[in-house]
Coordinates of C-alpha atoms and ligand atoms in Angstrom, one line a residue:
X1 CA 15.8 20.8 -22.6
X2 CA 14.8 23.7 -20.5
X3 CA 11.9 24.0 -22.8
X4 CA 10.8 20.5 -21.9
X5 CA 11.0 21.3 -18.2
X6 CA 8.7 24.3 -18.9
X7 CA 6.2 22.3 -20.9
X8 CA 6.0 19.6 -18.3
X9 CA 5.3 22.1 -15.6
X10 CA 2.8 23.8 -17.8
X11 CA 1.1 20.5 -18.4
X12 CA 0.9 19.9 -14.7
X13 CA -0.6 23.4 -14.3
X14 CA -3.1 22.7 -17.1
X15 CA -4.1 19.5 -15.3
X16 CA -4.5 21.4 -12.0
X17 CA -6.7 24.0 -13.8
X18 CA -8.7 21.2 -15.4
X19 CA -9.4 19.8 -11.9
X20 CA -10.5 23.2 -10.8
X21 CA -12.7 23.8 -13.8
X22 CA -15.7 25.1 -11.8
X23 CA -13.6 27.5 -9.8
X24 CA -12.0 28.8 -13.0
X25 CA -15.3 29.2 -14.8
X26 CA -16.0 32.7 -13.6
X27 CA -12.6 34.0 -14.5
X28 CA -12.8 32.2 -17.8
X29 CA -16.1 33.8 -18.7
X30 CA -14.6 37.1 -17.9
X31 CA -11.5 36.4 -19.9
X32 CA -13.4 35.1 -22.9
X33 CA -15.6 38.2 -22.9
X34 CA -12.5 40.4 -22.7
X35 CA -10.8 38.3 -25.3
X36 CA -13.7 38.5 -27.6
X37 CA -13.8 42.3 -27.4
X38 CA -10.1 42.8 -27.6
X39 CA -9.8 40.2 -30.3
X40 CA -12.3 42.1 -32.4
X41 CA -10.2 45.1 -32.2
X42 CA -6.9 43.4 -32.7
X43 CA -7.8 40.7 -35.2
X44 CA -7.5 43.0 -38.2
X45 CA -4.1 44.3 -37.1
X46 CA -2.8 40.9 -36.2
X47 CA -4.1 39.4 -39.4
X48 CA -2.3 42.0 -41.4
X49 CA 0.9 41.3 -39.5
X50 CA 0.5 37.6 -39.9
X51 CA -0.3 37.9 -43.6
X52 CA 2.7 40.2 -44.0
X53 CA 4.9 37.6 -42.3
X54 CA 3.5 34.9 -44.5
X55 CA 3.9 37.1 -47.6
X56 CA 7.5 37.6 -46.7
X57 CA 8.1 33.9 -46.4
X58 CA 6.4 33.4 -49.7
X59 CA 8.7 35.9 -51.5
X60 CA 11.7 34.0 -50.1
X61 CA 10.4 30.7 -51.2
X62 CA 9.5 31.9 -54.7
X63 CA 12.6 30.6 -56.6
X64 CA 12.0 27.0 -55.3
X65 CA 8.4 27.0 -56.5
X66 CA 9.0 28.6 -59.9
X67 CA 11.1 25.6 -60.9
X68 CA 8.0 23.4 -60.5
X69 CA 5.8 25.1 -63.1
X70 CA 4.3 21.9 -64.3
X71 CA 3.3 20.8 -60.9
X72 CA 1.9 24.3 -60.2
X73 CA -0.2 24.0 -63.3
X74 CA -1.5 20.7 -62.0
X75 CA -2.4 22.3 -58.7
X76 CA -4.3 25.1 -60.4
X77 CA -6.2 22.5 -62.5
X78 CA -7.1 20.8 -59.2
X79 CA -8.2 24.1 -57.7
X80 CA -10.5 24.7 -60.6
X81 CA -12.1 21.3 -60.2
X82 CA -12.5 22.0 -56.5
X83 CA -14.2 25.3 -57.4
X84 CA -16.8 23.4 -59.4
X85 CA -17.9 21.7 -56.2
X86 CA -18.0 25.0 -54.4
X87 CA -21.8 25.5 -54.8
X88 CA -22.4 22.3 -53.1
X89 CA -20.0 23.0 -50.3
X90 CA -21.3 26.5 -49.8
X91 CA -24.8 25.2 -49.4
X92 CA -23.6 22.9 -46.7
X93 CA -21.8 25.6 -44.8
X94 CA -24.8 27.8 -45.1
X95 CA -26.9 25.1 -43.6
X96 CA -24.5 24.9 -40.6
X97 CA -24.4 28.6 -40.1
X98 CA -28.1 29.1 -40.0
X99 CA -28.1 27.1 -36.7
X100 CA -25.7 29.7 -35.2
X101 CA -26.4 33.1 -33.7
X102 CA -26.6 35.8 -36.3
X103 CA -23.2 36.7 -37.5
X104 CA -22.0 40.2 -36.8
X105 CA -20.4 40.8 -40.1
X106 CA -20.9 39.3 -43.5
X107 CA -20.2 35.6 -43.3
X108 CA -18.5 33.9 -46.1
X109 CA -18.5 30.1 -46.0
X110 CA -15.1 28.7 -45.2
X111 CA -15.1 26.2 -48.0
X112 CA -15.8 28.9 -50.6
X113 CA -13.0 31.0 -49.3
X114 CA -10.7 28.0 -49.4
X115 CA -11.5 27.2 -53.0
X116 CA -11.1 30.8 -54.2
X117 CA -7.9 31.3 -52.4
X118 CA -6.6 28.1 -53.9
X119 CA -6.4 29.5 -57.4
X120 CA -4.5 32.6 -56.2
X121 CA -2.1 31.2 -53.6
X122 CA -1.4 27.5 -53.7
X123 CA 2.3 27.0 -53.6
X124 CA 3.8 23.7 -54.5
X125 CA 5.6 22.1 -51.6
X126 CA 8.6 19.8 -51.8
X127 CA 7.6 16.4 -53.1
X128 CA 7.8 13.3 -50.9
X129 CA 9.8 10.6 -52.5
X130 CA 7.5 7.5 -52.3
X131 CA 9.4 4.5 -51.0
X132 CA 8.6 1.2 -52.7
X133 CA 7.9 -1.1 -49.8
X134 CA 9.9 -4.4 -49.9
X135 CA 7.2 -6.2 -48.0
X136 CA 3.6 -6.2 -49.2
X137 CA 1.8 -3.9 -46.7
X138 CA -1.5 -4.0 -48.7
X139 CA -3.1 -1.1 -50.6
X140 CA -1.9 2.4 -50.1
X141 CA -3.9 4.7 -47.7
X142 CA -3.6 8.3 -46.9
X143 CA -3.7 9.4 -43.2
X144 CA -3.6 12.8 -41.6
X145 CA -2.3 12.8 -38.1
X146 CA -3.7 15.7 -36.0
X147 CA -2.2 16.4 -32.6
X148 CA -0.7 19.0 -30.4
X149 CA 2.9 17.9 -30.2
X150 CA 5.6 16.1 -32.1
X151 CA 9.2 15.4 -31.5
X152 CA 11.6 17.1 -32.5
X153 CA 9.5 20.3 -32.9
X154 CA 7.8 20.2 -29.6
X155 CA 7.5 17.4 -27.0
X156 CA 6.2 17.2 -23.4
X157 CA 5.9 13.4 -23.1
X158 CA 5.1 10.1 -24.8
X159 CA 2.6 11.8 -27.2
X160 CA 5.4 13.7 -28.9
X161 CA 7.4 10.5 -29.4
X162 CA 4.4 8.7 -30.9
X163 CA 3.5 11.6 -33.3
X164 CA 7.1 11.4 -34.6
X165 CA 7.8 7.7 -34.8
X166 CA 4.4 6.2 -35.9
X167 CA 4.0 8.3 -39.1
X168 CA 7.6 7.5 -40.0
X169 CA 6.9 3.8 -39.8
X170 CA 3.5 4.1 -41.5
X171 CA 5.2 5.8 -44.4
X172 CA 7.4 2.7 -44.8
X173 CA 4.2 0.6 -44.7
X174 CA 2.7 2.1 -47.8
X175 CA 0.9 5.0 -46.2
X176 CA 0.8 8.6 -47.4
X177 CA 1.2 10.5 -44.2
X178 CA 0.7 14.1 -43.2
X179 CA 1.1 15.4 -39.7
X180 CA -0.8 18.5 -38.8
X181 CA 0.5 20.5 -35.9
X182 CA 0.2 24.0 -34.5
X183 CA 3.0 26.3 -35.4
X184 CA 4.1 27.2 -31.9
X185 CA 6.5 30.0 -31.4
X186 CA 8.7 27.6 -29.4
X187 CA 9.5 25.3 -32.4
X188 CA 13.3 25.6 -32.8
X189 CA 14.4 28.1 -35.3
X190 CA 16.3 25.4 -37.4
X191 CA 12.9 23.9 -38.3
X192 CA 11.1 27.2 -38.6
X193 CA 13.7 28.2 -41.2
X194 CA 13.1 25.0 -43.3
X195 CA 9.3 25.5 -43.4
X196 CA 7.8 26.3 -46.8
X197 CA 4.7 28.5 -47.1
X198 CA 1.8 26.5 -48.6
X199 CA -0.9 29.2 -48.6
X200 CA -3.5 30.8 -46.3
X201 CA -7.2 31.5 -46.0
X202 CA -9.7 32.8 -43.6
X203 CA -12.0 30.5 -41.7
X204 CA -15.2 31.1 -39.7
X205 CA -14.9 29.7 -36.2
X206 CA -17.0 31.1 -33.4
X207 CA -20.7 31.0 -32.8
X208 CA -21.0 34.7 -33.7
X209 CA -19.2 34.1 -37.0
X210 CA -15.8 35.5 -36.2
X211 CA -13.3 34.6 -38.8
X212 CA -9.7 33.6 -38.3
X213 CA -6.6 33.6 -40.4
X214 CA -5.2 30.1 -41.2
X215 CA -1.7 29.9 -42.6
X216 CA 0.0 26.6 -43.7
X217 CA 3.7 26.1 -43.4
X218 CA 5.2 22.8 -44.6
X219 CA 8.3 20.8 -43.7
X220 CA 9.1 17.3 -45.1
X221 CA 11.3 14.7 -43.5
X222 CA 11.6 10.8 -43.7
X223 CA 8.7 10.5 -46.1
X224 CA 6.4 12.4 -43.8
X225 CA 4.9 15.8 -44.6
X226 CA 4.5 18.1 -41.6
X227 CA 2.0 20.9 -42.0
X228 CA 2.0 23.6 -39.4
X229 CA -1.1 25.7 -38.8
X230 CA 0.0 29.2 -38.5
X231 CA -1.9 31.8 -36.5
X232 CA -0.1 34.3 -34.3
X233 CA -3.1 35.0 -32.1
X234 CA -3.3 31.5 -30.9
X235 CA 0.3 30.2 -31.1
X236 CA 2.5 33.0 -30.0
X237 CA 2.9 31.5 -26.5
X238 CA 6.2 29.9 -26.0
X239 CA 4.7 26.6 -25.0
X240 CA 2.0 24.3 -26.4
X241 CA 0.0 24.2 -23.2
X242 CA -0.5 27.2 -20.9
X243 CA -3.8 27.0 -19.0
X244 CA -7.3 25.8 -20.1
X245 CA -8.6 29.4 -20.3
X246 CA -6.3 29.9 -23.3
X247 CA -5.9 26.3 -24.4
X248 CA -9.7 25.7 -25.0
X249 CA -10.0 28.4 -27.7
X250 CA -6.6 27.4 -29.1
X251 CA -7.6 23.8 -29.7
X252 CA -11.2 24.6 -30.8
X253 CA -9.5 26.7 -33.5
X254 CA -6.7 24.2 -34.3
X255 CA -9.0 21.2 -34.9
X256 CA -11.2 23.1 -37.4
X257 CA -8.2 24.8 -39.1
X258 CA -6.5 21.4 -39.6
X259 CA -9.5 20.0 -41.5
X260 CA -10.0 23.3 -43.5
X261 CA -6.3 23.2 -44.4
X262 CA -6.6 19.6 -45.8
X263 CA -9.5 20.9 -47.9
X264 CA -7.5 23.9 -48.9
X265 CA -4.5 21.8 -50.0
X266 CA -6.9 19.4 -51.8
X267 CA -5.3 16.6 -49.9
X268 CA -8.2 14.4 -48.9
X269 CA -7.1 11.7 -46.5
X270 CA -8.7 8.3 -46.2
X271 CA -8.4 8.7 -42.4
X272 CA -7.8 11.6 -40.0
X273 CA -6.0 10.1 -37.0
X274 CA -6.6 12.4 -34.0
X275 CA -4.6 12.4 -30.8
X276 CA -5.9 13.2 -27.3
X277 CA -8.4 15.9 -26.3
X278 CA -6.6 18.7 -28.1
X279 CA -7.8 17.1 -31.4
X280 CA -11.0 15.8 -29.8
X281 CA -13.3 18.1 -31.7
X282 CA -12.0 17.0 -35.1
X283 CA -14.3 13.9 -35.5
X284 CA -17.3 16.2 -34.7
X285 CA -16.2 19.0 -37.0
X286 CA -15.6 16.4 -39.7
X287 CA -19.3 15.3 -39.7
X288 CA -21.0 18.6 -38.7
X289 CA -19.0 21.1 -40.8
X290 CA -17.3 19.1 -43.5
X291 CA -19.9 16.5 -44.2
X292 CA -20.8 17.9 -47.6
X293 CA -17.2 18.6 -48.7
X294 CA -14.6 16.4 -50.3
X295 CA -13.9 15.1 -46.7
X296 CA -17.3 13.5 -46.5
X297 CA -15.9 10.0 -46.9
X298 CA -12.9 10.5 -44.6
X299 CA -13.0 8.3 -41.5
X300 CA -11.8 9.4 -38.1
X301 CA -9.7 7.6 -35.4
X302 CA -9.2 9.1 -32.0
X303 CA -6.3 7.8 -29.9
X304 CA -6.3 8.2 -26.1
X305 CA -2.7 8.6 -24.9
X306 CA -3.7 9.5 -21.4
X307 CA -7.3 9.6 -20.2
X308 CA -6.5 11.8 -17.4
X309 CA -6.4 14.8 -19.7
X310 CA -9.8 15.5 -21.3
X311 CA -10.3 19.2 -22.2
X312 CA -13.2 19.9 -19.9
X313 CA -14.6 23.4 -19.7
X314 CA -18.0 25.1 -19.3
X315 CA -20.5 24.5 -22.2
X316 CA -20.9 28.2 -23.1
X317 CA -17.2 28.7 -23.8
X318 CA -16.7 25.5 -25.9
X319 CA -19.9 26.1 -27.7
X320 CA -18.9 29.7 -28.5
X321 CA -15.4 28.9 -29.7
X322 CA -16.3 25.8 -31.7
X323 CA -19.5 27.2 -33.2
X324 CA -21.0 23.7 -32.9
X325 CA -24.8 23.3 -32.8
X326 CA -26.8 22.8 -29.7
X327 CA -27.6 19.2 -30.4
X328 CA -24.0 18.0 -29.9
X329 CA -24.1 19.4 -26.4
X330 CA -26.0 16.5 -24.9
X331 CA -25.1 13.9 -22.3
X332 CA -24.1 11.3 -24.9
X333 CA -21.7 13.6 -26.7
X334 CA -20.0 16.7 -25.4
X335 CA -21.9 17.4 -22.2
X336 CA -20.7 16.2 -18.8
X337 CA -22.3 16.9 -15.5
X338 CA -24.9 19.2 -17.0
X339 CA -22.6 22.3 -16.9
X340 CA -19.4 21.2 -18.5
X341 CA -18.4 20.2 -22.0
X342 CA -15.7 17.5 -22.5
X343 CA -13.8 17.7 -25.8
X344 CA -12.4 14.2 -25.6
X345 CA -15.8 12.7 -24.7
X346 CA -17.5 14.3 -27.7
X347 CA -14.7 13.1 -30.0
X348 CA -15.1 9.6 -28.7
X349 CA -18.8 9.7 -29.6
X350 CA -18.2 10.8 -33.2
X351 CA -15.0 8.9 -34.0
X352 CA -15.3 5.9 -36.3
X353 CA -12.7 4.1 -34.2
X354 CA -11.1 4.7 -30.8
X355 CA -7.7 3.4 -29.9
X356 CA -5.5 3.6 -26.8
X357 CA -1.9 2.8 -26.4
X358 CA -2.1 -0.7 -24.9
X359 CA -4.5 -3.6 -24.7
X360 CA -4.5 -3.7 -20.9
X361 CA -5.2 0.1 -20.7
X362 CA -8.1 -0.4 -23.2
X363 CA -9.7 -2.7 -20.7
X364 CA -8.8 -0.7 -17.6
X365 CA -10.3 2.6 -18.8
X366 CA -13.7 0.9 -18.9
X367 CA -13.6 0.5 -15.1
X368 CA -14.3 3.3 -12.6
X369 CA -10.8 3.3 -11.1
X370 CA -9.0 4.0 -14.3
X371 CA -12.0 5.5 -16.2
X372 CA -11.5 9.2 -15.1
X373 CA -15.4 9.5 -15.1
X374 CA -15.6 8.3 -18.7
X375 CA -15.7 4.5 -17.9
X376 CA -19.4 4.2 -18.7
X377 CA -19.0 6.2 -21.9
X378 CA -16.1 4.0 -22.9
X379 CA -18.1 0.8 -22.1
X380 CA -20.9 2.1 -24.3
X381 CA -18.4 2.6 -27.2
X382 CA -16.4 -0.5 -26.4
X383 CA -17.3 -2.0 -29.8
X384 CA -15.1 0.5 -31.6
X385 CA -12.3 0.6 -28.9
X386 CA -9.1 -1.3 -29.2
X387 CA -5.6 -1.2 -27.7
X388 CA -2.4 -1.0 -29.8
X389 CA 0.8 -1.0 -27.8
X390 CA 3.3 1.7 -28.6
X391 CA 6.8 1.1 -29.9
X392 CA 9.9 3.2 -29.9
X393 CA 12.0 4.7 -32.6
X394 CA 14.9 2.1 -32.7
X395 CA 17.1 4.4 -34.8
X396 CA 17.0 7.1 -32.2
X397 CA 17.2 4.6 -29.4
X398 CA 20.2 2.5 -30.4
X399 CA 23.1 1.9 -27.9
X400 CA 25.4 1.0 -30.8
X401 CA 25.1 4.4 -32.5
X402 CA 23.6 6.7 -29.9
X403 CA 25.5 10.0 -30.3
X404 CA 24.6 11.0 -26.7
X405 CA 26.6 8.0 -25.3
X406 CA 30.4 7.9 -24.6
X407 CA 30.4 4.1 -24.7
X408 CA 28.7 2.2 -27.5
X409 CA 27.6 -1.4 -27.4
X410 CA 25.5 -4.0 -29.0
X411 CA 24.3 -7.5 -27.9
X412 CA 27.8 -8.8 -28.7
X413 CA 29.6 -6.8 -26.1
X414 CA 26.9 -5.4 -23.9
X415 CA 27.9 -7.2 -20.7
X416 CA 31.4 -5.7 -20.6
X417 CA 30.4 -2.3 -22.1
X418 CA 27.5 -1.8 -19.7
X419 CA 30.0 -1.9 -16.9
X420 CA 32.0 0.9 -18.6
X421 CA 28.7 2.8 -19.1
X422 CA 27.9 2.4 -15.4
X423 CA 31.3 3.9 -14.5
X424 CA 30.6 6.9 -16.8
X425 CA 27.2 7.4 -15.2
X426 CA 28.4 7.1 -11.6
X427 CA 31.0 9.7 -12.3
X428 CA 28.6 12.1 -14.0
X429 CA 25.9 12.0 -11.4
X430 CA 28.1 11.8 -8.3
X431 CA 27.6 8.2 -7.2
X432 CA 30.4 6.1 -5.7
X433 CA 32.3 4.5 -8.6
X434 CA 31.9 0.8 -8.1
X435 CA 30.8 -1.7 -10.7
X436 CA 29.6 -4.1 -8.1
X437 CA 26.9 -1.8 -7.0
X438 CA 23.4 -2.5 -8.3
X439 CA 22.3 0.7 -10.0
X440 CA 18.6 1.4 -10.2
X441 CA 17.4 4.2 -12.5
X442 CA 14.2 6.3 -12.5
X443 CA 13.3 8.6 -15.4
X444 CA 9.9 10.2 -15.1
X445 CA 7.6 13.1 -14.9
X446 CA 7.4 13.5 -11.1
X447 CA 3.6 13.2 -10.6
X448 CA 1.4 10.8 -8.6
X449 CA 0.7 8.8 -11.7
X450 CA 4.2 7.4 -11.7
X451 CA 4.1 5.6 -8.4
X452 CA 6.6 7.8 -6.7
X453 CA 4.9 7.5 -3.3
X454 CA 5.9 3.8 -3.4
X455 CA 9.5 4.7 -4.3
X456 CA 9.8 7.3 -1.6
X457 CA 8.5 4.8 1.0
X458 CA 11.1 2.2 0.2
X459 CA 14.3 4.2 -0.5
X460 CA 15.7 3.8 3.1
X461 CA 15.3 0.0 2.8
X462 CA 16.5 -0.2 -0.7
X463 CA 19.9 1.4 -0.1
X464 CA 21.5 -1.5 1.7
X465 CA 25.1 -0.8 0.9
X466 CA 25.0 -2.7 -2.4
X467 CA 22.5 -0.5 -4.2
X468 CA 22.5 2.9 -5.8
X469 CA 19.6 5.0 -7.1
X470 CA 19.7 7.6 -9.8
X471 CA 16.6 9.7 -10.4
X472 CA 16.0 12.1 -13.4
X473 CA 12.7 14.1 -13.6
X474 CA 10.8 17.2 -13.0
X475 CA 7.2 17.8 -11.8
X476 CA 5.4 18.2 -8.5
X477 CA 7.2 20.0 -5.7
X478 CA 6.6 17.3 -3.2
X479 CA 8.4 14.7 -5.3
X480 CA 11.2 17.1 -6.4
X481 CA 11.8 17.9 -2.7
X482 CA 11.7 14.3 -1.4
X483 CA 14.3 13.2 -4.0
X484 CA 16.5 16.1 -3.2
X485 CA 16.2 15.1 0.5
X486 CA 17.3 11.6 -0.3
X487 CA 20.2 12.7 -2.3
X488 CA 21.4 14.8 0.6
X489 CA 20.7 12.0 3.1
X490 CA 22.5 9.3 1.2
X491 CA 25.3 11.1 -0.6
X492 CA 27.1 9.0 -3.1
X493 CA 24.3 6.4 -3.0
X494 CA 21.3 8.3 -4.2
X495 CA 21.5 10.9 -7.0
X496 CA 18.6 13.2 -8.0
X497 CA 18.8 15.3 -11.2
X498 CA 15.7 17.5 -10.9
X499 CA 15.7 18.6 -14.6
X500 CA 14.7 17.6 -18.1
X501 CA 17.9 16.3 -19.8
X502 CA 17.6 14.1 -22.9
X503 CA 21.4 13.2 -22.8
X504 CA 21.3 12.3 -19.2
X505 CA 18.3 10.1 -19.8
X506 CA 20.2 8.2 -22.5
X507 CA 23.2 7.8 -20.1
X508 CA 21.0 6.4 -17.4
X509 CA 19.3 3.9 -19.8
X510 CA 22.9 2.8 -20.7
X511 CA 24.6 2.8 -17.4
X512 CA 21.9 1.5 -14.9
X513 CA 21.3 -2.2 -14.2
X514 CA 17.6 -1.8 -13.7
X515 CA 14.9 0.8 -14.3
X516 CA 11.9 1.4 -12.0
X517 CA 8.4 2.1 -13.4
X518 CA 6.0 1.4 -10.5
X519 CA 3.2 3.5 -12.0
X520 CA -0.3 3.9 -10.4
X521 CA -1.6 3.7 -14.0
X522 CA 0.4 3.7 -17.2
X523 CA -1.4 3.9 -20.6
X524 CA 1.7 2.4 -22.3
X525 CA 4.9 3.8 -20.9
X526 CA 8.0 4.3 -23.0
X527 CA 10.8 4.3 -20.5
X528 CA 10.6 0.5 -19.9
X529 CA 10.9 0.0 -23.7
X530 CA 13.9 2.4 -23.9
X531 CA 15.4 0.5 -20.9
X532 CA 15.1 -2.9 -22.5
X533 CA 16.6 -1.6 -25.8
X534 CA 19.6 -0.6 -23.7
X535 CA 19.9 -3.9 -21.8
X536 CA 18.5 -2.4 -18.6
X537 CA 16.1 -4.6 -16.8
X538 CA 12.7 -3.0 -16.0
X539 CA 11.1 -3.4 -12.6
X540 CA 7.4 -2.5 -13.2
X541 CA 3.9 -2.6 -11.8
X542 CA 1.6 -4.8 -13.8
X543 CA -0.7 -2.1 -15.1
X544 CA -1.5 -0.7 -18.6
X545 CA 1.2 -1.0 -21.2
X546 CA 3.8 -2.1 -18.5
X547 CA 1.9 -5.3 -18.2
X548 CA 1.7 -5.8 -22.0
X549 CA 5.4 -5.1 -22.6
X550 CA 7.3 -6.6 -19.7
X551 CA 7.1 -10.4 -19.3
X552 CA 7.9 -11.3 -15.7
X553 CA 11.1 -13.3 -15.0
X554 CA 10.4 -17.0 -14.6
X555 CA 13.1 -18.6 -12.6
X556 CA 12.0 -22.1 -13.5
X557 CA 12.1 -21.6 -17.2
X558 CA 14.7 -18.8 -17.3
X559 CA 12.4 -16.6 -19.4
X560 CA 11.1 -13.1 -19.1
X561 CA 12.3 -9.5 -19.4
X562 CA 12.0 -8.0 -16.0
X563 CA 10.5 -8.0 -12.5
X564 CA 6.9 -7.2 -11.8
X565 CA 4.4 -6.7 -9.0
X566 CA 0.7 -6.3 -9.1
X567 CA -1.1 -4.4 -6.3
X568 CA -0.1 -0.8 -5.6
X569 CA 1.8 -1.4 -2.4
X570 CA 5.3 -0.3 -1.4
X571 CA 6.1 -3.7 0.1
X572 CA 5.5 -5.4 -3.2
X573 CA 7.7 -2.9 -5.0
X574 CA 10.4 -3.6 -2.5
X575 CA 9.9 -7.3 -3.0
X576 CA 10.3 -7.0 -6.7
X577 CA 13.5 -5.0 -6.3
X578 CA 14.8 -7.6 -3.9
X579 CA 14.0 -10.4 -6.4
X580 CA 16.0 -8.5 -9.0
X581 CA 18.9 -8.0 -6.7
X582 CA 19.0 -11.6 -5.8
X583 CA 19.4 -12.7 -9.4
X584 CA 21.9 -9.9 -10.0
X585 CA 24.1 -10.8 -7.1
X586 CA 23.7 -14.6 -6.9
X587 CA 22.9 -15.7 -10.5
X588 CA 24.8 -13.3 -12.7
X589 CA 24.8 -15.5 -15.7
X590 CA 21.0 -15.6 -15.7
X591 CA 20.9 -11.8 -15.2
X592 CA 23.2 -11.4 -18.2
X593 CA 21.0 -13.6 -20.2
X594 CA 18.0 -11.4 -19.4
X595 CA 20.0 -8.3 -20.4
X596 CA 20.6 -9.9 -23.8
X597 CA 17.0 -11.1 -24.1
X598 CA 15.8 -7.5 -23.4
X599 CA 18.1 -6.1 -26.1
X600 CA 16.9 -8.6 -28.6
X601 CA 13.2 -8.0 -27.8
X602 CA 11.3 -6.3 -30.7
X603 CA 10.3 -2.9 -29.3
X604 CA 10.2 -1.2 -32.7
X605 CA 7.1 0.4 -34.2
X606 CA 6.8 -2.1 -37.1
X607 CA 4.2 -4.4 -35.4
X608 CA 2.1 -1.6 -34.0
X609 CA 2.2 0.4 -37.3
X610 CA 1.0 -2.8 -39.1
X611 CA -2.0 -2.9 -36.7
X612 CA -2.8 0.7 -37.3
X613 CA -2.5 0.1 -41.1
X614 CA -4.8 -2.9 -40.9
X615 CA -7.3 -0.8 -39.0
X616 CA -7.2 2.0 -41.6
X617 CA -7.8 -0.7 -44.3
X618 CA -10.7 -2.1 -42.3
X619 CA -12.2 1.4 -42.0
X620 CA -11.8 2.2 -45.6
X621 CA -12.7 -1.0 -47.5
X622 CA -13.3 -0.4 -51.2
Ligands
LIG1 P1 4.7 10.1 -20.1 O1 4.3 10.3 -21.5 O2 3.5 9.7 -19.2 O3 5.5 11.2 -19.5 P2 6.2 7.9 -21.2 O4 7.0 6.8 -20.5 O5 5.2 7.5 -22.1 O6 5.7 8.9 -20.0 O7 7.3 8.8 -21.9 C1 8.3 9.5 -21.3 C2 9.4 10.0 -22.3 O8 10.0 11.2 -21.8 C3 10.5 9.0 -22.4 O9 11.1 9.0 -23.6 C4 11.5 9.4 -21.3 O10 12.8 9.0 -21.6 C5 11.3 10.9 -21.4 N1 11.6 11.7 -20.2 C6 10.8 11.7 -19.1 N2 11.3 12.5 -18.1 C7 12.5 13.0 -18.6 C8 13.5 13.8 -18.1 N3 13.4 14.4 -17.0 N4 14.6 14.0 -18.9 C9 14.7 13.4 -20.1 N5 13.8 12.6 -20.7 C10 12.7 12.4 -19.9

């Protein structure tokens, strides 16, 4: 939990740095230069250590692999076949490298290296038991997810949830799924211990031909194979995101290593599904560096989880670390504002399909207000852009079985049991214990995206003697401080937990009557989905995924799932809260019906995963 707090803060820091790119440029150049020199000196040493570590792991894993002799034989056979195609591949890589600056040491094409290593080192990993789908989900497709975070290994927000839950659901819908992630030092030891060494190789990366070690560690769960890219030079930091100076080289390396690892494992996916700017270079690498390999027919999808983060840095740095040719640094691809390169923008140009996490957000990001300076680029690529709304993992988020709750309930006893949950919550967070109070929850990163200025503006009017507010979040100082102030000002009525606490979040979803999500913009938003699953009525602003997932209450037809408002105005948020209170206090039967409607609403991944699967099929028609 403390880890999450750290990562959230780091993310905010990264964002700040991103905004100050120009100011940071000088320092960055200096750092890159220093890094390059020191790296040269230390790479050999580090590589030896890394290889030693991997070798140790390999020794430990040996007994498991020797039992699978037959499978190993098959793998060697595959490796030999792969070797046959080496000549072709090597020519391709040569072609690419001639465009670069002259390499300082003898440059071996990455693919050749991969194929050679394969014969020596391929270790057979645990097999995935293929589920036979009960429903017909169409032909099988293989998909490699490439992204920077994934629950339960490392999570700093919604992206981590999606990288976990969507592959799991796709595996059920007749997809063969691998998730490729960096092997961060912060991944909990229990998962590190379960990883199996799959092999390693060296890969050329930078414009001057510097080569880097790529190790592959594998872990299998729920029909999904997780492959972690191991490199101690890039991933020894405790957190996934530090600052752009370090993150740019890290993710330039990661994207290429992910593709090279697929080739090394001879696991050729139909689709590589890339997530956010950290995997933004993958669609470009795929075409520029892997176009003449077995990955030539692989299609790429790039999903935008939050357009605010784009991976922008000066052209020289990104060109150096990626080793990409001059011609991709043009205004229609990687270049932005003449001096900067934008990793997300380049990926959008090269991807076969772009998705974002709700239909409304897909439209919004094509406008200047939401477009974060990429609206024209997105309008240009609108033909391959679509919105698919997120779901949540309904096994993890289930009030009937949730191990983090003291009181469990389902639709059958929710009304009574939610009162008990409210009492537990009030006690835990220091609110006056009274089940007649209307309890409003807020679980959020504390940044200006989340509409907290509106919340701060209305708290004094909201606490009318019948209402309590419980806040959980970390983020910008100004919001952390204002919520602390309100807790102090309205003791027993407002409670602010300035922390990241998964268990407390679950207890708020269960014990609150309503949940506020008044975001300035919201690509999809997961908290309103969690809330509905727990029978807590969302009060949301009609933007992005909030608009797509919360149907406004209709008093004439007694339909809808929550209370909504449109313009970003404090008065309208207050009005929405007051409408909710009116129903709660004066028409409790109707309120209770809405609670049950929300709990019955399908917020699972199954519909969204089907849409992704259909898109993969559309991209890979045979
Ligand atoms: P974003 O990705 O923009 O942060 P989302 O609504 O997509 O927002 O996802 C937020 C996720 O993180 C939800 O699962 C929410 O419950 C969780 N979360 C956010 N803040 C906290 C916190 N302080 N403690 C525990 N969980 C949190």
